[in-house]
Coordinates of C-alpha atoms in Angstrom, one line a residue:
X21 CA -50.7 25.6 -16.3
X22 CA -53.4 24.7 -13.7
X23 CA -52.8 24.9 -10.0
X24 CA -52.6 21.1 -9.5
X25 CA -49.7 21.0 -12.0
X26 CA -48.0 23.9 -10.3
X27 CA -48.3 22.2 -6.9
X28 CA -46.9 19.0 -8.4
X29 CA -43.9 20.8 -9.9
X30 CA -43.3 22.7 -6.7
X31 CA -43.4 19.5 -4.7
X32 CA -40.9 17.8 -7.0
X33 CA -38.6 20.8 -6.7
X34 CA -38.8 20.8 -2.9
X35 CA -38.2 17.0 -2.8
X36 CA -35.1 17.3 -4.9
X37 CA -33.9 20.3 -2.9
X38 CA -34.2 18.3 0.3
X39 CA -32.5 15.3 -1.3
X40 CA -29.6 17.3 -2.4
X41 CA -29.3 19.0 1.0
X42 CA -29.4 15.7 2.9
X43 CA -27.3 13.8 0.4
X44 CA -25.0 16.3 -1.3
X45 CA -23.2 13.6 -3.3
X46 CA -26.3 12.2 -4.9
X47 CA -26.3 14.4 -7.9
X48 CA -22.5 14.7 -8.2
X49 CA -21.7 12.5 -11.2
X50 CA -17.9 12.0 -11.3
X51 CA -15.7 13.7 -13.8
X52 CA -12.8 12.4 -15.8
X53 CA -9.4 13.5 -14.7
X54 CA -6.6 13.2 -17.3
X55 CA -2.9 12.8 -16.4
X56 CA 0.2 12.4 -18.5
X57 CA 3.1 10.4 -17.1
X58 CA 6.4 10.7 -19.1
X59 CA 8.6 8.1 -17.6
X60 CA 12.1 9.5 -18.0
X61 CA 15.6 9.4 -16.5
X62 CA 16.7 12.3 -14.3
X63 CA 19.9 13.1 -12.4
X64 CA 19.2 13.5 -8.6
X65 CA 21.7 14.2 -5.9
X66 CA 21.3 12.8 -2.4
X67 CA 23.9 12.1 0.3
X68 CA 26.5 14.1 -1.8
X69 CA 26.2 11.6 -4.6
X70 CA 24.5 12.0 -7.9
X71 CA 22.8 9.3 -9.9
X72 CA 20.4 8.9 -12.8
X73 CA 17.0 7.6 -11.6
X74 CA 13.7 6.6 -13.3
X75 CA 11.1 9.4 -12.7
X76 CA 7.7 10.5 -13.8
X77 CA 7.9 13.9 -15.5
X78 CA 11.4 14.4 -14.0
X79 CA 9.9 14.7 -10.5
X80 CA 11.1 12.8 -7.4
X81 CA 8.9 11.7 -5.7
X82 CA 6.4 11.7 -8.6
X83 CA 3.4 13.9 -9.2
X84 CA 0.3 13.5 -7.1
X85 CA -2.9 12.1 -8.6
X86 CA -5.9 13.9 -7.1
X87 CA -9.6 12.9 -7.6
X88 CA -12.9 12.7 -5.8
X89 CA -14.8 9.6 -5.0
X90 CA -16.7 8.6 -8.1
X91 CA -14.3 10.2 -10.6
X92 CA -12.8 8.4 -13.5
X93 CA -9.0 8.7 -13.9
X94 CA -7.1 8.3 -17.2
X95 CA -3.3 8.3 -17.0
X96 CA -1.3 8.1 -20.2
X97 CA 2.0 6.5 -19.3
X98 CA 4.8 7.0 -22.0
X99 CA 8.0 5.0 -21.5
X100 CA 11.1 6.9 -22.4
X101 CA 13.6 4.8 -20.3
X102 CA 15.6 1.7 -21.2
X103 CA 13.5 -0.5 -18.9
X104 CA 10.1 -2.1 -19.3
X105 CA 7.6 -0.3 -17.1
X106 CA 4.2 -0.8 -15.5
X107 CA 2.4 1.4 -13.0
X108 CA 0.2 0.0 -10.2
X109 CA -2.5 2.2 -8.5
X110 CA -2.0 0.7 -5.1
X111 CA -5.2 0.2 -3.2
X112 CA -7.6 1.3 -6.0
X113 CA -10.4 -1.3 -6.1
X114 CA -10.3 -1.5 -9.9
X115 CA -13.9 -2.8 -10.0
X116 CA -14.1 -4.5 -13.4
X117 CA -11.0 -2.6 -14.6
X118 CA -8.4 -5.2 -13.9
X119 CA -6.6 -4.3 -17.2
X120 CA -5.5 -1.1 -15.4
X121 CA -4.2 -2.7 -12.2
X122 CA -0.6 -2.7 -13.4
X123 CA 1.5 -5.6 -12.0
X124 CA 3.8 -6.9 -14.7
X125 CA 2.9 -10.3 -16.2
X126 CA -0.2 -10.5 -13.9
X127 CA -2.7 -8.1 -15.5
X128 CA -0.6 -6.8 -18.3
X129 CA 2.6 -7.2 -20.3
X130 CA 5.0 -4.3 -19.5
X131 CA 5.2 -1.1 -21.5
X132 CA 8.3 -1.4 -23.7
X133 CA 10.7 1.5 -24.4
X134 CA 9.1 4.1 -26.7
X135 CA 5.5 2.8 -26.2
X136 CA 2.6 4.1 -24.1
X137 CA -0.5 2.8 -22.4
X138 CA -3.5 4.6 -20.9
X139 CA -4.6 3.3 -17.4
X140 CA -8.4 3.9 -17.1
X141 CA -10.2 3.4 -13.8
X142 CA -13.0 4.8 -11.7
X143 CA -12.7 5.4 -7.9
X144 CA -15.7 3.7 -6.3
X145 CA -16.5 3.9 -2.5
X146 CA -13.0 5.1 -1.5
X147 CA -11.7 8.2 0.1
X148 CA -8.4 8.9 1.8
X149 CA -4.8 8.4 0.7
X150 CA -3.4 5.7 -1.6
X151 CA -0.4 5.7 -3.9
X152 CA 0.9 4.7 -7.3
X153 CA 4.2 3.0 -7.9
X154 CA 6.0 0.9 -10.6
X155 CA 5.2 -2.8 -10.4
X156 CA 8.1 -4.4 -12.2
X157 CA 11.6 -5.3 -10.7
X158 CA 12.7 -2.7 -8.2
X159 CA 11.8 0.4 -10.3
X160 CA 9.4 1.5 -7.5
X161 CA 12.5 2.6 -5.5
X162 CA 12.1 6.0 -7.3
X163 CA 8.9 5.6 -9.3
X164 CA 6.1 6.5 -6.8
X165 CA 3.7 9.3 -5.8
X166 CA 0.5 9.9 -3.8
X167 CA -3.1 9.3 -4.8
X168 CA -5.3 11.7 -2.9
X169 CA -9.0 10.8 -3.0
X170 CA -11.4 13.5 -1.7
X171 CA -15.0 12.8 -0.7
X172 CA -17.7 13.7 -3.3
X173 CA -18.3 17.4 -3.6
X174 CA -20.3 18.7 -0.6
X175 CA -19.7 15.5 1.5
X176 CA -17.8 16.4 4.7
X177 CA -15.1 14.4 6.4
X178 CA -16.4 12.5 9.5
X179 CA -13.8 14.4 11.5
X180 CA -12.7 18.0 12.0
X181 CA -12.1 19.8 8.7
X182 CA -8.4 20.4 8.6
X183 CA -6.9 23.8 7.9
X184 CA -4.4 22.2 5.4
X185 CA -3.6 18.8 4.0
X186 CA 0.0 17.6 3.6
X187 CA 1.2 14.4 1.9
X188 CA 4.1 12.8 3.8
X189 CA 5.7 9.9 1.8
X190 CA 8.4 7.7 3.2
X191 CA 10.9 6.2 0.8
X192 CA 14.2 4.5 0.7
X193 CA 17.4 5.6 -1.1
X194 CA 20.4 3.8 -2.4
X195 CA 23.5 5.5 -3.7
X196 CA 23.9 2.5 -6.1
X197 CA 21.6 1.5 -9.0
X198 CA 18.7 -0.5 -7.4
X199 CA 18.3 -2.6 -10.6
X200 CA 21.9 -3.7 -10.3
X201 CA 21.4 -4.5 -6.6
X202 CA 18.5 -6.8 -7.1
X203 CA 20.0 -8.4 -10.2
X204 CA 23.2 -9.2 -8.3
X205 CA 21.2 -10.5 -5.3
X206 CA 19.1 -12.9 -7.5
X207 CA 22.3 -14.2 -9.2
X208 CA 24.3 -14.8 -6.0
X209 CA 21.3 -16.0 -3.9
X210 CA 22.2 -13.7 -1.0
X211 CA 20.3 -10.8 0.6
X212 CA 20.3 -7.6 -1.4
X213 CA 22.4 -4.7 -0.2
X214 CA 20.5 -2.5 2.3
X215 CA 19.6 1.1 1.6
X216 CA 21.8 4.1 2.5
X217 CA 19.0 6.2 3.8
X218 CA 15.3 6.6 4.3
X219 CA 13.5 9.7 3.0
X220 CA 10.5 11.9 3.7
X221 CA 9.1 13.4 0.6
X222 CA 12.3 12.4 -1.2
X223 CA 14.6 14.1 1.4
X224 CA 16.9 12.2 3.8
X225 CA 17.1 15.0 6.4
X226 CA 19.8 16.2 8.8
X227 CA 20.7 12.9 10.5
X228 CA 22.5 11.7 7.4
X229 CA 25.8 13.0 6.1
X230 CA 25.7 16.0 3.8
X231 CA 21.9 16.2 4.0
X232 CA 20.9 19.1 6.3
X233 CA 19.9 21.1 3.2
X234 CA 17.8 18.1 2.0
X235 CA 15.3 18.2 4.9
X236 CA 11.5 18.3 4.6
X237 CA 10.0 21.1 6.7
X238 CA 6.4 21.1 7.8
X239 CA 5.5 24.7 8.6
X240 CA 2.4 25.2 10.8
X241 CA 0.4 27.9 12.4
X242 CA -0.4 27.7 16.2
X243 CA -3.9 26.4 16.9
X244 CA -4.6 25.0 13.4
X245 CA -5.4 21.4 12.5
X246 CA -3.5 19.6 9.7
X247 CA -4.3 16.4 7.9
X248 CA -1.1 14.5 7.3
X249 CA -1.5 11.9 4.5
X250 CA 1.2 9.3 5.4
X251 CA 2.4 6.7 2.9
X252 CA 5.1 4.1 3.3
X253 CA 6.6 3.7 -0.2
X254 CA 9.9 2.2 1.2
X255 CA 11.0 -1.0 -0.5
X256 CA 12.0 -3.2 2.3
X257 CA 11.1 -1.7 5.7
X258 CA 8.1 -1.3 8.0
X259 CA 8.5 2.1 9.8
X260 CA 7.8 3.6 13.2
X261 CA 6.9 7.3 13.0
X262 CA 6.6 10.0 15.6
X263 CA 6.5 13.8 16.0
X264 CA 8.3 15.0 19.2
X265 CA 6.0 16.3 21.9
X266 CA 2.9 15.9 19.7
X267 CA 0.0 13.4 19.7
X268 CA -1.8 12.7 16.4
X269 CA -5.3 11.4 15.8
X270 CA -5.6 8.4 13.4
X271 CA -8.7 8.8 11.2
X272 CA -8.1 6.7 8.0
X273 CA -6.0 3.8 6.8
X274 CA -5.6 2.5 3.3
X275 CA -8.4 4.9 2.1
X276 CA -11.0 3.7 4.6
X277 CA -12.2 5.8 7.7
X278 CA -11.5 4.3 11.1
X279 CA -12.7 5.1 14.6
X280 CA -10.4 8.0 15.6
X281 CA -7.8 7.3 18.2
X282 CA -4.8 9.2 19.5
X283 CA -1.3 8.0 19.2
X284 CA 2.2 9.3 19.9
X285 CA 3.9 6.7 17.6
X286 CA 2.6 5.0 14.5
X287 CA 3.6 1.9 12.6
X288 CA 3.2 1.9 8.8
X289 CA 4.2 -1.1 6.7
X290 CA 5.3 -0.8 3.0
X291 CA 2.1 -0.5 1.0
X292 CA 0.1 1.0 3.8
X293 CA -1.2 4.6 4.2
X294 CA -2.5 6.4 7.3
X295 CA -4.2 9.7 7.6
X296 CA -3.7 11.5 10.9
X297 CA -4.8 14.9 12.3
X298 CA -2.0 17.0 13.8
X299 CA -3.4 19.5 16.2
X300 CA -0.8 22.3 16.4
X301 CA -0.1 23.8 19.8
X302 CA -2.5 26.6 20.6
X303 CA 0.4 29.0 21.4
X304 CA 3.8 29.6 19.8
X305 CA 6.0 27.0 21.5
X306 CA 9.4 28.7 20.8
X307 CA 10.8 25.4 19.7
X308 CA 11.2 23.1 16.7
X309 CA 10.3 19.4 16.6
X310 CA 11.8 16.5 14.8
X311 CA 9.4 14.2 12.9
X312 CA 11.3 10.9 12.7
X313 CA 10.9 7.4 11.2
X314 CA 13.0 4.3 11.6
X315 CA 12.5 0.6 10.9
X316 CA 10.5 -2.1 12.6
X317 CA 12.6 -5.1 11.7
X318 CA 11.9 -8.6 12.9
X319 CA 13.9 -10.8 10.6
X320 CA 17.3 -12.3 11.1
X321 CA 18.8 -10.5 8.0
X322 CA 20.6 -7.2 7.9
X323 CA 18.6 -4.0 7.5
X324 CA 19.2 -0.2 7.2
X325 CA 19.1 0.8 10.9
X326 CA 19.2 4.5 10.3
X327 CA 16.7 7.3 11.0
X328 CA 15.1 9.8 8.7
X329 CA 14.1 13.2 10.2
X330 CA 11.9 16.1 9.0
X331 CA 11.2 19.2 11.0
X332 CA 8.0 20.6 12.3
X333 CA 8.3 24.5 12.5
X334 CA 5.7 26.9 14.0
X335 CA 5.1 30.3 12.6
X336 CA 5.8 33.0 15.1
X337 CA 2.7 35.4 15.1
X338 CA 4.7 38.2 16.8
X339 CA 7.3 38.3 14.0
X340 CA 6.9 41.0 11.4
X341 CA 8.7 39.2 8.6
X342 CA 6.4 37.6 6.0
X343 CA 7.7 34.1 6.7
X344 CA 7.5 34.4 10.5
X345 CA 9.7 31.4 11.2
X346 CA 12.5 31.7 13.7
X347 CA 15.9 30.1 13.3
X348 CA 18.1 28.5 16.0
X349 CA 15.4 27.4 18.3
X350 CA 15.6 24.4 20.7
X351 CA 15.0 21.2 18.8
X352 CA 13.0 18.4 20.5
X353 CA 13.4 14.7 19.4
X354 CA 10.9 11.9 19.7
X355 CA 11.6 8.5 21.2
X356 CA 10.8 5.6 18.9
X357 CA 10.3 2.0 19.9
X358 CA 13.1 -0.5 19.7
X359 CA 13.5 -1.9 16.1
X360 CA 12.2 -5.3 17.1
X361 CA 9.3 -4.2 19.4
X362 CA 6.7 -6.7 18.2
X363 CA 4.4 -6.1 21.2
X364 CA 4.1 -2.4 20.2
X365 CA 3.3 -3.4 16.6
X366 CA 0.6 -5.8 17.8
X367 CA -0.9 -3.3 20.2
X368 CA -1.0 -0.5 17.6
X369 CA -2.6 -2.6 14.9
X370 CA -5.1 -4.0 17.4
X371 CA -6.4 -0.4 18.0
X372 CA -7.6 0.0 14.4
X373 CA -11.4 -0.4 14.0
X374 CA -13.8 0.5 11.2
X375 CA -16.2 3.4 11.7
X376 CA -19.1 0.9 11.1
X377 CA -21.7 3.6 10.9
X378 CA -24.9 3.8 8.7
X379 CA -23.0 6.1 6.3
X380 CA -19.7 4.1 6.4
X381 CA -20.7 0.5 7.2
X382 CA -18.4 -2.4 7.7
X383 CA -19.8 -5.0 5.4
X384 CA -18.0 -8.0 6.9
X385 CA -18.9 -11.3 5.4
X386 CA -20.8 -13.1 8.3
X387 CA -20.7 -16.5 6.6
X388 CA -17.8 -18.1 4.8
X389 CA -17.9 -20.2 1.6
X390 CA -14.2 -21.0 1.3
X391 CA -11.5 -21.2 4.0
X392 CA -7.8 -21.1 3.3
X393 CA -4.7 -21.4 5.4
X394 CA -1.5 -20.0 3.8
X395 CA 1.9 -20.1 5.4
X396 CA 4.1 -17.2 4.4
X397 CA 7.8 -17.1 5.0
X398 CA 11.3 -17.8 3.7
X399 CA 13.0 -20.9 2.3
X400 CA 15.9 -21.9 0.1
X401 CA 16.6 -23.1 -3.4
X402 CA 19.5 -25.2 -4.5
X403 CA 22.6 -23.5 -5.8
X404 CA 23.2 -24.1 -9.6
X405 CA 26.1 -26.4 -10.5
X406 CA 29.5 -24.8 -10.8
X407 CA 28.3 -21.7 -8.9
X408 CA 29.0 -20.4 -5.4
X409 CA 25.8 -19.1 -3.7
X410 CA 25.6 -16.6 -0.8
X411 CA 22.3 -17.8 0.8
X412 CA 22.0 -20.0 3.9
X413 CA 24.5 -22.9 3.8
X414 CA 25.5 -22.2 0.3
X415 CA 22.0 -22.1 -1.1
X416 CA 19.9 -19.3 -2.6
X417 CA 17.3 -17.4 -0.6
X418 CA 13.7 -18.0 -1.6
X419 CA 10.3 -17.0 -0.3
X420 CA 6.9 -18.8 -0.5
X421 CA 3.2 -19.0 0.1
X422 CA 2.3 -22.6 1.2
X423 CA 5.9 -23.5 0.3
X424 CA 5.4 -22.5 -3.4
X425 CA 7.7 -19.8 -4.7
X426 CA 5.8 -18.1 -7.5
X427 CA 7.4 -18.4 -10.9
X428 CA 6.6 -15.3 -12.9
X429 CA 5.2 -16.2 -16.4
X430 CA 6.3 -14.6 -19.6
X431 CA 2.8 -13.7 -20.6
X432 CA 0.2 -11.9 -18.5
X433 CA -2.1 -14.2 -16.5
X434 CA -5.2 -12.0 -17.0
X435 CA -4.7 -12.1 -20.8
X436 CA -4.1 -15.9 -20.8
X437 CA -7.3 -16.4 -18.8
X438 CA -9.4 -14.0 -20.9
X439 CA -8.6 -15.7 -24.2
X440 CA -8.8 -19.2 -22.7
X441 CA -5.2 -20.1 -23.2
X442 CA -3.9 -20.9 -19.8
X443 CA -2.1 -24.1 -20.7
X444 CA 1.6 -23.7 -20.1
X445 CA 1.0 -20.3 -18.5
X446 CA -0.6 -21.2 -15.1
X447 CA -2.4 -24.0 -13.3
X448 CA -5.5 -23.6 -11.2
X449 CA -4.4 -25.8 -8.3
X450 CA -2.8 -23.6 -5.7
X451 CA -3.0 -25.5 -2.4
X452 CA -5.7 -24.3 0.0
X453 CA -3.7 -25.5 3.1
X454 CA 0.0 -26.3 3.6
X455 CA 0.7 -29.6 1.9
X456 CA 3.2 -30.6 4.6
X457 CA 2.0 -29.3 8.0
X458 CA 4.6 -28.7 10.7
X459 CA 4.9 -26.7 13.9
X460 CA 5.0 -23.4 12.0
X461 CA 6.4 -21.2 14.7
X462 CA 8.4 -23.9 16.6
X463 CA 11.6 -25.6 15.7
X464 CA 11.8 -25.3 11.9
X465 CA 12.2 -28.5 9.7
X466 CA 15.6 -29.5 8.5
X467 CA 14.6 -29.4 4.9
X468 CA 14.0 -25.7 3.9
X469 CA 13.9 -26.3 0.1
X470 CA 10.9 -24.8 -1.7
X471 CA 8.9 -25.8 -4.7
X472 CA 8.3 -23.5 -7.6
X473 CA 5.2 -22.9 -9.8
X474 CA 2.7 -20.5 -11.3
X475 CA -0.4 -21.7 -9.5
X476 CA -3.7 -19.7 -8.9
X477 CA -6.7 -20.1 -6.6
X478 CA -9.9 -20.0 -8.7
X479 CA -13.0 -18.5 -7.0
X480 CA -16.5 -18.3 -8.4
X481 CA -17.9 -14.8 -8.4
X482 CA -19.1 -13.5 -5.0
X483 CA -17.5 -16.3 -3.0
X484 CA -17.0 -15.2 0.6
X485 CA -13.4 -16.0 1.6
X486 CA -11.7 -16.4 5.0
X487 CA -7.9 -16.5 4.7
X488 CA -5.6 -17.2 7.6
X489 CA -2.0 -16.2 6.9
X490 CA 0.6 -17.9 9.2
X491 CA 4.2 -16.8 9.6
X492 CA 6.8 -19.6 9.9
X493 CA 10.1 -19.9 11.7
X494 CA 11.9 -21.2 8.6
X495 CA 15.1 -19.0 8.5
X496 CA 13.5 -17.0 11.4
X497 CA 10.1 -15.6 12.2
X498 CA 9.4 -12.3 10.5
X499 CA 6.6 -9.8 10.0
X500 CA 5.3 -9.8 6.4
X501 CA 3.1 -7.0 5.0
X502 CA 0.7 -8.8 2.6
X503 CA -1.0 -6.8 -0.1
X504 CA -4.1 -8.0 -2.0
X505 CA -4.8 -6.3 -5.4
X506 CA -8.3 -5.5 -6.5
X507 CA -9.9 -5.8 -3.0
X508 CA -10.1 -4.4 0.5
X509 CA -10.4 -7.0 3.2
X510 CA -11.5 -7.1 6.9
X511 CA -8.8 -8.0 9.4
X512 CA -11.0 -10.1 11.7
X513 CA -8.3 -11.6 13.9
X514 CA -4.6 -11.8 14.7
X515 CA -2.4 -13.6 17.3
X516 CA 0.9 -15.1 18.2
X517 CA 2.0 -18.7 17.7
X518 CA 0.2 -21.2 15.5
X519 CA -3.4 -20.5 14.4
X520 CA -5.8 -22.8 16.2
X521 CA -8.9 -23.4 14.1
X522 CA -10.8 -24.8 17.1
X523 CA -10.3 -21.9 19.5
X524 CA -9.2 -18.7 17.6
X525 CA -12.3 -18.0 15.5
X526 CA -14.4 -17.5 18.6
X527 CA -12.3 -14.3 19.2
X528 CA -12.8 -12.9 15.7
X529 CA -14.2 -9.4 15.4
X530 CA -17.1 -9.5 12.9
X531 CA -18.6 -6.2 14.0
X532 CA -16.1 -3.4 13.3
X533 CA -12.8 -4.9 12.1
X534 CA -10.4 -2.6 10.2
X535 CA -10.8 -2.7 6.5
X536 CA -7.6 -2.3 4.4
X537 CA -5.6 -3.5 1.5
X538 CA -2.2 -4.4 3.2
X539 CA -1.8 -6.2 6.5
X540 CA 1.2 -7.2 8.5
X541 CA 1.3 -10.9 9.2
X542 CA 2.4 -11.0 12.9
X543 CA 6.0 -12.0 13.4
X544 CA 5.8 -15.5 14.9
X545 CA 2.0 -15.4 14.6
X546 CA -1.0 -15.2 12.2
X547 CA -3.6 -12.9 10.8
X548 CA -7.1 -13.7 9.6
X549 CA -8.9 -11.7 6.9
X550 CA -12.3 -11.9 5.1
X551 CA -13.5 -10.6 1.8
X552 CA -16.2 -11.1 -0.8
X553 CA -14.8 -12.0 -4.3
X554 CA -17.1 -9.5 -6.1
X555 CA -14.5 -8.3 -8.6
X556 CA -13.8 -10.5 -11.6
X557 CA -10.2 -10.8 -12.8
X558 CA -6.7 -12.0 -11.8
X559 CA -5.6 -10.4 -8.6
X560 CA -2.0 -10.5 -7.3
X561 CA -1.4 -11.1 -3.6
X562 CA 2.2 -10.7 -2.3
X563 CA 4.5 -9.5 0.4
X564 CA 5.2 -5.8 0.0
X565 CA 8.8 -6.2 1.2
X566 CA 10.4 -6.0 -2.2
X567 CA 13.2 -8.5 -1.4
X568 CA 10.6 -11.1 -0.4
X569 CA 8.5 -10.3 -3.5
X570 CA 11.6 -10.9 -5.7
X571 CA 12.2 -14.2 -4.0
X572 CA 8.7 -15.4 -4.8
X573 CA 6.5 -14.6 -1.8
X574 CA 3.5 -14.0 -4.1
X575 CA 0.5 -15.8 -5.6
X576 CA -2.7 -14.8 -7.4
X577 CA -6.5 -15.3 -7.2
X578 CA -8.6 -15.9 -10.3
X579 CA -12.1 -14.6 -9.7
X580 CA -14.5 -15.8 -12.4
X581 CA -17.2 -13.7 -14.0
X582 CA -20.7 -13.6 -12.5
X583 CA -23.9 -14.2 -14.5
X584 CA -25.0 -10.5 -14.9
X585 CA -23.4 -8.1 -17.4
X586 CA -22.1 -5.9 -14.6
X587 CA -20.4 -8.9 -13.0
X588 CA -18.2 -9.6 -16.0
X589 CA -14.7 -8.3 -16.9
X590 CA -14.8 -6.2 -20.1
X591 CA -12.4 -7.0 -23.0
X592 CA -8.9 -5.5 -22.8
X593 CA -8.3 -2.0 -24.2
X594 CA -6.8 -1.9 -27.7
X595 CA -3.5 -0.3 -26.5
X596 CA -2.8 -3.0 -23.9
X597 CA 0.9 -3.9 -24.3
X598 CA 1.8 -7.3 -25.9
X599 CA 4.4 -9.7 -24.5

């Protein structure tokens, strides 16, 4: 080999070395991570009461999915229970993998008893905490678990590397069978019975009867920093959360980094996740601390007004025992906001901002192709003849987007679209604005009856969308956490009262708005979001309060294929369940 060839090879080697050092994720092709989910019944005891619940692999909460950005995940779900089942990978972008998204009768028919389906997807451009849960009826009451997405190998966090990472998942527990509860509620038209307890990592904690032994304990060492991966997997309640005498630093929401800020109390809505850094006290504090959560509830209906507690314990460095934890110490309790503190909720969410750096940009659509105004709220349906109903004034509760209560089809929308057989399944004419405008947050109209239908919005590929979601006062103003499947979106504005298209857009943040997959529509107000429709498929959008979802507060977006091969939805996998 002559000297010029040697110099060339050496130069290439040095260039690649520099490239790898500067961008350690460049050469890290993702790997495939395989999981097996056996959906099976298991007996679980809480609140001194045992019941049979639906679980994955007999675990409650379910097993964690762990992957790095860029990895492919394949989860074989086998249904051993007497219910139809689907699993949704909440917040995963599912770029061109809509067949794996999971909502029943939207992207797939459910998995029947005795059958299986492999969910296949790649994690693209996401890192943080998401979660998986059942997406049919109310099975997600017990069928849920965390998705932990680490950065690519060698890529650091944009914050202090924690000593340890701990998932903290909020849930909701009923002594009764949740399938019977929602079935009865839909028959009678009344509100479903509220839960008996909230849980942290499946445990109700010492503030409930008979539950001191069922308490989650977070054990920490003085001076260390912990990353808490918080997920609200509760069915029907937004939650305030606080750790007594401790401030945490918010660093990530819904799998997207944010500008760090300190907070004593957090608000997390169903479907949302929040990563926080907990900086343990530098010296042993000779005390224990409650970590508590209780609801933020704005509606006029009843709710579970109880409090779940876990315990933060410090290891005592002067103790000789291996555990080093002291019993019978003073116990400090945090003070949480009032259950209807909407101003706290607005102030907290208003502090969230994208990092918006060169490495983690906020690609906010600066121009808009299509604008939409959706009202979200409650309504009523007539009581069937010869039946007594328990909703408002003898009617049945309903819930709507633009006064349309979504009628679930009996075949999957995505399958009907893909094979070109949408007739009698759905219509492509979802209204872009309310058909009958009114003073949305003022005196409600006398007629609260809703219409029903299976209507979609159709978007050409790469359409830039601006959507304003407006709460209404029909049956009372209320905060609604809206979740969009298949996308993250930017929360460019929010406010109280009725949205004013002449004045409010001037206040939009188009520089560093928070990017997420679930946003609370302000009680008695509105929220504005933007996203680019770059992911072909049928994408569900719905309130993540399960009672409202069951009443019809849901719709779907149909995003058409683009012209290039990598802008088209591939055919369905061969094991996709049939209806």
